[in-house]
XYZ file of C-alpha atoms in Angstrom:
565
model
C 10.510 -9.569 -24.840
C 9.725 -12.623 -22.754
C 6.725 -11.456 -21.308
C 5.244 -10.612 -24.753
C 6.334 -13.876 -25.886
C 5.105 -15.947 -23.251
C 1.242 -13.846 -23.804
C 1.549 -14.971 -27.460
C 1.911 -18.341 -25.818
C -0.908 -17.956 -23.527
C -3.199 -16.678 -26.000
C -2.651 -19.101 -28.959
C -3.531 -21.603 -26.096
C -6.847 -20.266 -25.489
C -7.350 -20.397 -29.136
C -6.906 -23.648 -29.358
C -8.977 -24.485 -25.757
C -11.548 -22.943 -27.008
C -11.685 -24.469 -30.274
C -11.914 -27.809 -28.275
C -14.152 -26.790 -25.912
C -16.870 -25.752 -28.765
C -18.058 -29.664 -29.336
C -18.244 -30.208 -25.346
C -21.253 -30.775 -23.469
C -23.173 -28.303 -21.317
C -20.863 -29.152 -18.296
C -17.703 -27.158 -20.228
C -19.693 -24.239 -21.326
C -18.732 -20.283 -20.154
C -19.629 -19.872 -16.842
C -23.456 -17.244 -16.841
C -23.341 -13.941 -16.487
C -25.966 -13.789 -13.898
C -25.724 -11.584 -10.981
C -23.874 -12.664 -7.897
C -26.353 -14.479 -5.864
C -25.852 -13.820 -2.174
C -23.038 -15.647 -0.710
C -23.510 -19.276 0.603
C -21.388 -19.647 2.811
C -22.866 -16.137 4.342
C -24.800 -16.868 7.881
C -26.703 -14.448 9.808
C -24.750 -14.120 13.152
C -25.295 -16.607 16.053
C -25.955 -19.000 13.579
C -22.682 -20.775 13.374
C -23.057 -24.593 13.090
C -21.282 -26.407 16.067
C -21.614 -30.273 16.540
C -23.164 -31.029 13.925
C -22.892 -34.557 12.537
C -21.362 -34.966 9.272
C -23.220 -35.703 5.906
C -23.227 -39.382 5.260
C -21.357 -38.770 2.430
C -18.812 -36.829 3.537
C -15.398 -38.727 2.006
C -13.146 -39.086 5.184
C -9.417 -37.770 4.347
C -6.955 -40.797 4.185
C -9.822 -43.860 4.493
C -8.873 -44.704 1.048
C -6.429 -43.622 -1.707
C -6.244 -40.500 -3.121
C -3.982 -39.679 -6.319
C -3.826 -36.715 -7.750
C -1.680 -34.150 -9.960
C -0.274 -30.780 -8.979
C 1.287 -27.824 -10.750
C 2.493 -24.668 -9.312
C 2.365 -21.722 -11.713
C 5.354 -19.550 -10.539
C 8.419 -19.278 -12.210
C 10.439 -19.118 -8.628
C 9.276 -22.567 -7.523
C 7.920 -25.955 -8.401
C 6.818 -28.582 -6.109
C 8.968 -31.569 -4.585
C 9.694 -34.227 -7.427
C 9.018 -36.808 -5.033
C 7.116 -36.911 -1.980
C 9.646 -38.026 0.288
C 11.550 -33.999 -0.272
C 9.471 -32.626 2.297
C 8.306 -33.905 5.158
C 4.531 -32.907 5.215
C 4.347 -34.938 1.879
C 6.085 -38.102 3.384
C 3.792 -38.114 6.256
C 0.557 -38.278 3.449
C 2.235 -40.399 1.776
C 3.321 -42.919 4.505
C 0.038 -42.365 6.542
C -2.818 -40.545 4.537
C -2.907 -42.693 1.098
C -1.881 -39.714 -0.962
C 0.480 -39.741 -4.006
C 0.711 -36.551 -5.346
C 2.132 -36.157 -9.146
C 4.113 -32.816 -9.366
C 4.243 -31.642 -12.666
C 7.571 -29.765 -12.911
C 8.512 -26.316 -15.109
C 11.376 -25.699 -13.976
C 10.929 -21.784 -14.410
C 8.947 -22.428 -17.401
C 5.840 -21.962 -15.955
C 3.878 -20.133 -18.159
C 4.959 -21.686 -21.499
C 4.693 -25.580 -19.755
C 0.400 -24.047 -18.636
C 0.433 -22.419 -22.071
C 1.039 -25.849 -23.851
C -0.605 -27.603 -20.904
C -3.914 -25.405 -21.823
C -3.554 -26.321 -26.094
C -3.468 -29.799 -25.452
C -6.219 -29.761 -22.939
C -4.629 -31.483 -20.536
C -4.353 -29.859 -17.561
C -2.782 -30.671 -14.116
C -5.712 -31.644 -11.293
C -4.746 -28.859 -9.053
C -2.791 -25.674 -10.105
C -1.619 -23.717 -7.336
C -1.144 -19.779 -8.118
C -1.360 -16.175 -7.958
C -5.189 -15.596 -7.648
C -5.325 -13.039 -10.228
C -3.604 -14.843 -12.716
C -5.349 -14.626 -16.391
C -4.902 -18.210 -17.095
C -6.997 -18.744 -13.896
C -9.775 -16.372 -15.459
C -9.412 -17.961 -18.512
C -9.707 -21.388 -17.415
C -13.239 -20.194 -15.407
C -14.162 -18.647 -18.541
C -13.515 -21.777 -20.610
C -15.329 -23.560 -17.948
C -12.520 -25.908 -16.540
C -12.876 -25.037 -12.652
C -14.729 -26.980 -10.306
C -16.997 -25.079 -8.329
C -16.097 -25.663 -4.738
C -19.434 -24.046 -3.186
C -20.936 -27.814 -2.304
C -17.625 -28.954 -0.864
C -17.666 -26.317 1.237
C -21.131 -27.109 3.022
C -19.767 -30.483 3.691
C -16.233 -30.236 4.682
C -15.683 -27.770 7.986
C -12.666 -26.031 7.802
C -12.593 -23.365 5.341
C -16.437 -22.470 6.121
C -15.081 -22.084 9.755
C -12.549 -19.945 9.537
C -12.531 -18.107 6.119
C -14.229 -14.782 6.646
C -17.526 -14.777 4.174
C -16.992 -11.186 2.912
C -13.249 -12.000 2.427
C -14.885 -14.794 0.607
C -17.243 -13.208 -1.691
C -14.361 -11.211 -2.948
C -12.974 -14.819 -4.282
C -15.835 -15.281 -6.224
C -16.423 -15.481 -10.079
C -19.373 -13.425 -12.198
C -22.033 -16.683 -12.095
C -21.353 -15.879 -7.676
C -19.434 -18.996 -7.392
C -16.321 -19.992 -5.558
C -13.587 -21.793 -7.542
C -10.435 -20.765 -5.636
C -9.555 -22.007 -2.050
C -7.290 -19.860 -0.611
C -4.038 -19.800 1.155
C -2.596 -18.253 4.539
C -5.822 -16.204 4.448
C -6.818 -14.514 8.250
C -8.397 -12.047 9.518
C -5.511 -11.017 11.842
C -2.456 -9.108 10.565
C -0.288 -11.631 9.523
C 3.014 -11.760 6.872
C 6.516 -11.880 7.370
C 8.243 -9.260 5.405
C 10.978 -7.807 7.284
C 15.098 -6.554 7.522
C 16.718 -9.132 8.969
C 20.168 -8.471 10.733
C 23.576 -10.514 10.761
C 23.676 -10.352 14.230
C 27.761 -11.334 14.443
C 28.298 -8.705 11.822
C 26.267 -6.124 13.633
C 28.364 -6.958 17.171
C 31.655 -6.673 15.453
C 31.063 -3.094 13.907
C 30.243 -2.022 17.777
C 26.143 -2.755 17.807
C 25.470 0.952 16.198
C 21.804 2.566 16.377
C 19.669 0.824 13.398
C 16.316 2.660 13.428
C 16.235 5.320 10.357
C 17.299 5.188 7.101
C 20.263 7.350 7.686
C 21.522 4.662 10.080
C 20.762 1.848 7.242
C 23.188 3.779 5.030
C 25.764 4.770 7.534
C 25.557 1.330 8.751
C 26.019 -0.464 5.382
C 28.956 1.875 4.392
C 30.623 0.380 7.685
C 30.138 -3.286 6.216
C 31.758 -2.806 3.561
C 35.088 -0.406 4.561
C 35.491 -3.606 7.329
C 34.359 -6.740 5.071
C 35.003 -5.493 1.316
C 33.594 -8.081 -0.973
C 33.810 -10.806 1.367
C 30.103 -9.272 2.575
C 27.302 -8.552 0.672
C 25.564 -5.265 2.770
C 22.586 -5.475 1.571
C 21.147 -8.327 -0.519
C 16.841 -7.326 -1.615
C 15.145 -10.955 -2.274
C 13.573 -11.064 -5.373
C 14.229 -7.466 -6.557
C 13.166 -8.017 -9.966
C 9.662 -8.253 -7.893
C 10.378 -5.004 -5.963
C 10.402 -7.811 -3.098
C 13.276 -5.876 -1.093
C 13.183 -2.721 -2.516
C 9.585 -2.511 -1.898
C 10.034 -2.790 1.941
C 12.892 0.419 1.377
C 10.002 2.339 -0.167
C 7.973 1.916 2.755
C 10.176 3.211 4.959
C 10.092 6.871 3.168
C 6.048 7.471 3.886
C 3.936 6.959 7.004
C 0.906 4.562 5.659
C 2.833 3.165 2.364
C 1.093 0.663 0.607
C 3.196 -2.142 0.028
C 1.401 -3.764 -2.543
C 1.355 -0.678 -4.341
C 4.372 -2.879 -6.134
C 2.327 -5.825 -6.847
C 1.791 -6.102 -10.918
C -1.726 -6.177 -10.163
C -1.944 -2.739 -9.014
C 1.094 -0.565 -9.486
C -0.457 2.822 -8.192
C -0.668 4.722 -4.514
C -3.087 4.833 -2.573
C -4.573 8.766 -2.791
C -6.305 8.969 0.643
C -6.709 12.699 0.317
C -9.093 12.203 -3.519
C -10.122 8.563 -2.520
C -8.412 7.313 -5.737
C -5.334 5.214 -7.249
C -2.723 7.227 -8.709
C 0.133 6.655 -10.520
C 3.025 5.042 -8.787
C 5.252 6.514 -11.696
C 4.905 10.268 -10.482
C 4.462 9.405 -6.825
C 7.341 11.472 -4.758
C 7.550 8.524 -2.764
C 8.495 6.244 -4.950
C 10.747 8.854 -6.679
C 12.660 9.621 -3.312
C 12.948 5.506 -2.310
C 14.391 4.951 -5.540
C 17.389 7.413 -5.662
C 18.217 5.961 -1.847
C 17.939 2.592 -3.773
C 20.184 4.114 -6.760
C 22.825 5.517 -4.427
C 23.104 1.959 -2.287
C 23.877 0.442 -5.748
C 26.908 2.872 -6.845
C 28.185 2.812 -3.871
C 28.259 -1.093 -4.113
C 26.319 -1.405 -0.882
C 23.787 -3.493 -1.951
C 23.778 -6.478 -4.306
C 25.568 -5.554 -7.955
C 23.154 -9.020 -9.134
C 19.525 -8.168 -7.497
C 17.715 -8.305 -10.523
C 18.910 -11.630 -11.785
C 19.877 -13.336 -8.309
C 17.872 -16.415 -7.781
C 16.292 -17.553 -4.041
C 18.921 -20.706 -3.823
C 22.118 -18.228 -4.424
C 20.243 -16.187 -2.122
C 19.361 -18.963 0.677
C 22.817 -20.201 0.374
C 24.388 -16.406 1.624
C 21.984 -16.498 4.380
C 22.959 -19.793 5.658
C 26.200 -19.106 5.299
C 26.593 -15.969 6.867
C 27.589 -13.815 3.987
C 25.072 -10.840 4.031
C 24.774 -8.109 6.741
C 21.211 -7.171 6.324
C 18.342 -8.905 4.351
C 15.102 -8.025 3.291
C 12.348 -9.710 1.879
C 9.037 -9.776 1.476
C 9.028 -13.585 3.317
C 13.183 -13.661 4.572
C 12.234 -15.827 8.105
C 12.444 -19.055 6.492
C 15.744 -18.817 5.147
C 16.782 -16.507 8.001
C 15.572 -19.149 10.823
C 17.159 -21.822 8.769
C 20.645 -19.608 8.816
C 20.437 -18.570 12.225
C 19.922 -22.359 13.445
C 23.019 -23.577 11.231
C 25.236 -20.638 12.387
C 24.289 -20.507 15.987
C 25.413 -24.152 16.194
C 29.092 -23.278 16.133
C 29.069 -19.797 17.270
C 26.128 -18.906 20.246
C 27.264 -14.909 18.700
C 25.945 -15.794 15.028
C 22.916 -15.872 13.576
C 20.250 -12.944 12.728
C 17.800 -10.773 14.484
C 14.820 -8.724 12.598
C 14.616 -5.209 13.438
C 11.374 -2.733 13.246
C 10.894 -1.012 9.882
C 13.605 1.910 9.424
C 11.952 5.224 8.694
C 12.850 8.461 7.105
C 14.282 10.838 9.880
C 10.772 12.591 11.605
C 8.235 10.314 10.251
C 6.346 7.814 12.834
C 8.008 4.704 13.412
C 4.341 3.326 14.360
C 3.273 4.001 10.710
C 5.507 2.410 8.749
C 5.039 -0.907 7.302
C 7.117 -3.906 5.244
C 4.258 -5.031 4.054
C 0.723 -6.001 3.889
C -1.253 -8.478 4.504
C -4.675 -9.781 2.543
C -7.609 -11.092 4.441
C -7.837 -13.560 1.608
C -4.118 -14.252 1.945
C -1.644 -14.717 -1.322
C -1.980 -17.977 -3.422
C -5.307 -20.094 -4.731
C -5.213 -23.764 -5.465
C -7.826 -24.280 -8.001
C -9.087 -28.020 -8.815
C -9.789 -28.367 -13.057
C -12.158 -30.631 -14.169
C -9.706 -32.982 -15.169
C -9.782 -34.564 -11.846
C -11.557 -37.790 -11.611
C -11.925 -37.200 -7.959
C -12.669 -33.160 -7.332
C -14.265 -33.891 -3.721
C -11.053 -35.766 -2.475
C -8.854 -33.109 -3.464
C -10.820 -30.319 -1.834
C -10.934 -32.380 1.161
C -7.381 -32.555 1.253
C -7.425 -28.939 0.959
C -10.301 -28.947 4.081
C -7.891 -30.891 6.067
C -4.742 -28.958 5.421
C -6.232 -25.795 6.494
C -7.626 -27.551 9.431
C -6.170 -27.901 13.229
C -4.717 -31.736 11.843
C -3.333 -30.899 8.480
C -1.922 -27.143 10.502
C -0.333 -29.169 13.290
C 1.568 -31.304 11.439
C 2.553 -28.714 8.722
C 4.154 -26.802 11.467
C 4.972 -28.939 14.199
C 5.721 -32.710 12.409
C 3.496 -35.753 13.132
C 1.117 -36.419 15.952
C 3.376 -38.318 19.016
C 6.421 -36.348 18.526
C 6.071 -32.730 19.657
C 2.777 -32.529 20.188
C 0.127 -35.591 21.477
C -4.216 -35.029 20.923
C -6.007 -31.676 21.086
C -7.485 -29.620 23.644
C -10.681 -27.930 24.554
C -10.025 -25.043 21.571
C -8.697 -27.525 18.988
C -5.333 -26.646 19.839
C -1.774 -28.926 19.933
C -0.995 -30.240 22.985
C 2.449 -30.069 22.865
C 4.711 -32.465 24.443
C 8.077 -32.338 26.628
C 9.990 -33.388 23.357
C 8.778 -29.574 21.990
C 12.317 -28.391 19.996
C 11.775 -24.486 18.945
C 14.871 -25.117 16.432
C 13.692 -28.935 15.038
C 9.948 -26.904 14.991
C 11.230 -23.936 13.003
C 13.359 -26.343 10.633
C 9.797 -28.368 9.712
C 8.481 -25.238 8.626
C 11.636 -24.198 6.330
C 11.034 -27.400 5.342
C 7.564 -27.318 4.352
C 7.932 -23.975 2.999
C 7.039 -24.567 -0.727
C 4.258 -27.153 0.373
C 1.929 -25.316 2.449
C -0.654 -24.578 0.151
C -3.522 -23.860 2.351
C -2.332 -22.120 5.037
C -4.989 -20.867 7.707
C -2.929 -17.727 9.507
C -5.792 -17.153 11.733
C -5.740 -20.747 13.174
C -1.727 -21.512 12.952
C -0.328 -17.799 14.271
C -2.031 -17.578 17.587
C -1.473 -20.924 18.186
C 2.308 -20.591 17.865
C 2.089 -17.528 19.692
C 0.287 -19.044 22.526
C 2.953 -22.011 22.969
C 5.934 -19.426 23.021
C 4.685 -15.985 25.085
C 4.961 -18.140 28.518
C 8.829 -18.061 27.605
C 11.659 -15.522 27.675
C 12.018 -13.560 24.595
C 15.514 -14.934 23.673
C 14.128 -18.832 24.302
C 11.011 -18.866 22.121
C 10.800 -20.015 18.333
C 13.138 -17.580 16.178
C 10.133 -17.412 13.825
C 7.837 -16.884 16.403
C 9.843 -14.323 18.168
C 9.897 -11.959 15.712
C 6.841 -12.346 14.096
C 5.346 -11.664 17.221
C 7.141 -8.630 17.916
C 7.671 -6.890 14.749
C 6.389 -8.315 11.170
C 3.039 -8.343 12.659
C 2.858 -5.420 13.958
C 4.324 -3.501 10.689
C 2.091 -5.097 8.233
C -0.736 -3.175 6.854
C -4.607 -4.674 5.626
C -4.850 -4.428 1.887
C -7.278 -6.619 1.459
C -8.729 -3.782 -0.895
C -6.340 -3.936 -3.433
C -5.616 -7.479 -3.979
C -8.208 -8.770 -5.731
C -10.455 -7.856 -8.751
C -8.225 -5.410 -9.730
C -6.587 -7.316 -13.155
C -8.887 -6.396 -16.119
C -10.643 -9.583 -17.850
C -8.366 -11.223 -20.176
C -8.470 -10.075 -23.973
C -9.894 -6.876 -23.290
C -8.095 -3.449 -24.029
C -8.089 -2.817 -20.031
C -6.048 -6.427 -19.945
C -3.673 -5.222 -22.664
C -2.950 -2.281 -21.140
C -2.101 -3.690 -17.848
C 0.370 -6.149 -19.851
C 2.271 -2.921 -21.416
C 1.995 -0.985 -18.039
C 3.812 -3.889 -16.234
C 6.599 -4.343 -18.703
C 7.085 -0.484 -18.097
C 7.118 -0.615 -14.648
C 9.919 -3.284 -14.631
C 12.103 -1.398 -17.105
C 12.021 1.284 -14.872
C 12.647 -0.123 -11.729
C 15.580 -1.967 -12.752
C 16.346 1.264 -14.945
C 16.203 3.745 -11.951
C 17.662 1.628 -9.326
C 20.534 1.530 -11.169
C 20.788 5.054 -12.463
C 24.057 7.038 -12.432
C 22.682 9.978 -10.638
C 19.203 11.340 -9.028
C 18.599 13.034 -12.272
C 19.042 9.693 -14.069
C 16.052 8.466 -11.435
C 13.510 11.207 -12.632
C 14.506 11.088 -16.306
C 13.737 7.089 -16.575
C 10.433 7.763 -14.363
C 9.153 10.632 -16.717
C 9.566 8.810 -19.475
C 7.853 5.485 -17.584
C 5.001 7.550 -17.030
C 5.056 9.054 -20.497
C 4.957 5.663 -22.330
C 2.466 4.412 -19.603
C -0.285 7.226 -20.321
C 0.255 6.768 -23.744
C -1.018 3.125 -23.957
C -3.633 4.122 -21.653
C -2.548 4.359 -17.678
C -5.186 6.835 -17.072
C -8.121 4.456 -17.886
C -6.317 1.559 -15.781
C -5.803 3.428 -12.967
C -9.414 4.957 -13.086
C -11.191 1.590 -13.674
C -8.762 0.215 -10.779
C -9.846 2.773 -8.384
C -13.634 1.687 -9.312
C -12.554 -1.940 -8.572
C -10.999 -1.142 -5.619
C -13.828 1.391 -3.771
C -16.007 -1.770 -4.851
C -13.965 -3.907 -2.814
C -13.524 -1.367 0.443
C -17.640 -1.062 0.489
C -17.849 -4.843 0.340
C -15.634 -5.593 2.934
C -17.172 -2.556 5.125
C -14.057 0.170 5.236
């Protein structure tokens, strides 16, 4: 299978990366062992620096060039080819000194890191999943740059990352190697069912709130629009991306995440534990509604092989009734802009969560959100220049490199700061021009500071009437942040260490786990749906489930007492 292959990959590369590494000096050794010391960046309270002058050494962002190459390890994206493909990287470009080298893999992620890692060259920044194993293998291999002293001298991330969030970022030796993206300590995310709204007026603007309506409703799309429509189109499927937010919808208090390959279990309140996701009734129930949408060609016949562009391009063109997503605003803003434009009656709308008849619409979420937020850059010791690049980072997730992320250059929309280091924005301020710099940016925002950047866009667009502030905005506001749940818990050191049996296992249980949801949301009948999941469960426990799910629920009460739940 691929994802056996591409391990083989991986771990021939750390073979070889550790057969170079055995000659190098003290500098590329393992990282200790030690005991975490206590966390730097940890202050007592009332403590908080303000005004402070600046070390004199402090490297100011854009007085001088900085040059520097990137990588982003997901299969689903790669950065801009050249800088001048998104506008946040123009504006460095043309007015910060930066030239940024994307390395492209063009879906090939892990094999272009596996070879990347064997020839010991490695990109200066890699931007991924935080629990990825080649990140823990490149810490273990000693190839990260410790950011710890960056931290003290640059402001932003000190500021406004929360210190016990932090201290779950860090490594064994108690260091911090990772800076983080669209971390907060707000509720924050953007997973959601977005709504053709012309669609939903022609078919007479029925009641959407349950999951009986969904159903009723999407047998209605397609009786009136046949093939022409595609009811009900999950993003990224083959992630549980859209089915995921489905399964929420059948339990008050559903885990999201519980889908994530670094978990895959439920949350057991009740015995304090993680169980398995296989057995759950839950998941069991959410998947035959899933199975039943798909014989009944209500939902997209290609979900599991559909990629985001054939995806974006249905949005934007009006040829999908409902959408969900575990991030569907950006392509949905971007659709509702280009259809509006011809007809004020098109475009979407996000509605609340539907719910299982009798449960509590107030206790259903999409999704979750992580106070440490979804994505790490990580800076290798490649880089001849390891401060600059962090202070990029500093300044991205800063009021400056936020502003102009999400609202375009200083002198258009917005002019200075104010008393709270927030935009002033100007009488040029375009909600639709705003919310098209943000589609645009989409794939660059790499450092993303929810906590500054959400009640800031909040604060420019409550003064308004609902139907005139940012699409984005509006919704986000009023529903995705509202129906997003903290698992904070669960989203870090829970992946075993890489090599170990715990790390095998979680490779096998994964492959599983995809088999059998493409397997059972396909089925030819409910019985079909419990068949494949007893047998998922079966093979799982048999390569060891039991003692992943048991050393995950250690992980995870570790991480709940840490944080204080």
């Amino acid at each position: 299978m691929k994802r056996r292959r591409a391990l083989l990959l991986v771990i021939t590369a750390v073979f070889l990366l550790a057969t170079v590494l055995a000659g190098c000096s003290k500098s590329a050794e393992g990282p200790q062992t030690d005991p975490a010391p206590t966390s730097p960046n940890s202050q007592k309270e009332g403590t908080e620096k303000t005004g402070e002058e600046n070390p004199s050494d402090v490297w100011e962002f854009g007085s001088s060039e900085l040059e520097f190459s990137a990588f982003t390890h997901y299969s689903w994206q790669d950065f801009p080819e050249k800088m001048e493909d998104a506008p946040l990287w123009k504006y460095l470009k043309e007015n910060k000194k930066v030239n940024i080298k994307s390395i492209l893999a063009s879906g090939n992620n892990d094999q272009l890191m596996a070879t990347m890692m064997a020839d010991n060259k490695l990109p200066d920044l890699i931007y991924a999943e935080r629990n990825h194993n080649d990140i823990q293998r490149l810490y273990k291999a000693g190839k990260l740059v410790p950011l710890d002293d960056y931290m003290e001298k640059y402001p932003n991330l000190k500021k406004w990352l929360n210190p016990k969030a932090a201290d779950l970022l860090r490594a064994p030796d108690g260091k911090l190697y990772q800076f983080p993206n669209y971390y907060a300590t707000i509720p924050n995310g953007s997973s959601a069912y977005v709504i053709n709204k012309k669609i939903y007026k022609e078919l007479g603007s029925p009641k959407l709130e349950t999951i009986d309506d969904l159903y009723n409703y999407l047998v209605k799309v397609k009786e009136n629009y046949g093939s022409e429509i595609v009811p009900f189109d999950p993003e990224r499927a083959q992630d549980a991306q859209g089915i995921g937010l489905l399964y929420g919808g059948f339990k008050e208090n559903a885990y999201y995440r519980s889908f994530n390959a670094n978990t895959i279990a439920v949350v057991d309140d009740a015995n304090n534990k993680l169980s398995s996701l296989f057995t759950d009734p839950t998941f069991r129930e959410s998947q035959k509604f899933v199975s039943k949408l798909y014989r009944e060609k209500l939902i997209n016949q290609d979900m599991f092989t559909t990629d985001r562009g054939q995806i974006q391009e249905r949005v934007i063109n009006g040829k999908v009734a409902v959408f969900a997503g575990a991030s569907p605003l950006a392509y949905a803003s971007q659709g509702n802009a280009e259809l509006s434009k011809e007809d004020p009656d098109a475009g979407y709308f996000v509605t609340w969560p539907f719910y299982k008849e009798g449960l509590d619409k107030n206790k259903i979420y999409t999704g979750g959100y992580d106070q440490l937020g979804w994505n790490v850059n990580v800076i290798t010791t490649d880089a001849k220049e390891p401060e600059k690049i962090f202070a990029f980072l500093d300044w991205l997730t800063g009021p400056e490199g936020m502003a102009v992320q999400y609202f375009g250059p200083e002198g258009g929309y917005w002019e200075g700061f104010n008393e709270n280091q927030e935009p002033i924005f100007t009488d040029a301020y375009d909600p639709v021009k705003v919310a098209q710099i943000e589609s645009d940016n989409d794939a660059v925002i790499i450092a993303g500071n929810s906590s500054y950047i959400d009640p800031v866009k909040v604060k420019r667009e409550m003064d308004k009437p609902f139907e005139e502030r940012g699409w984005m905005t509006r919704y986000q506001e009023s529903i995705t942040w509202k129906t997003h749940i903290d698992h904070t818990a669960l989203g870090t050191n829970l992946v075993p260490e890489a090599g170990t049996e715990l790390a095998d296992i979680s490779v096998n249980v994964v492959d599983i786990f995809q088999q059998a949801l493409s397997a059972s949301a396909t089925a030819k009948s409910d019985a079909d749906v419990d068949k494949i999941l007893d047998k998922a469960e079966q093979d799982a426990v048999a390569l060891g489930y039991n003692e992943l799910l048991e050393w995950r629920t250690q992980q995870w009460l570790k991480n709940k007492e840490l944080l204080g739940q």
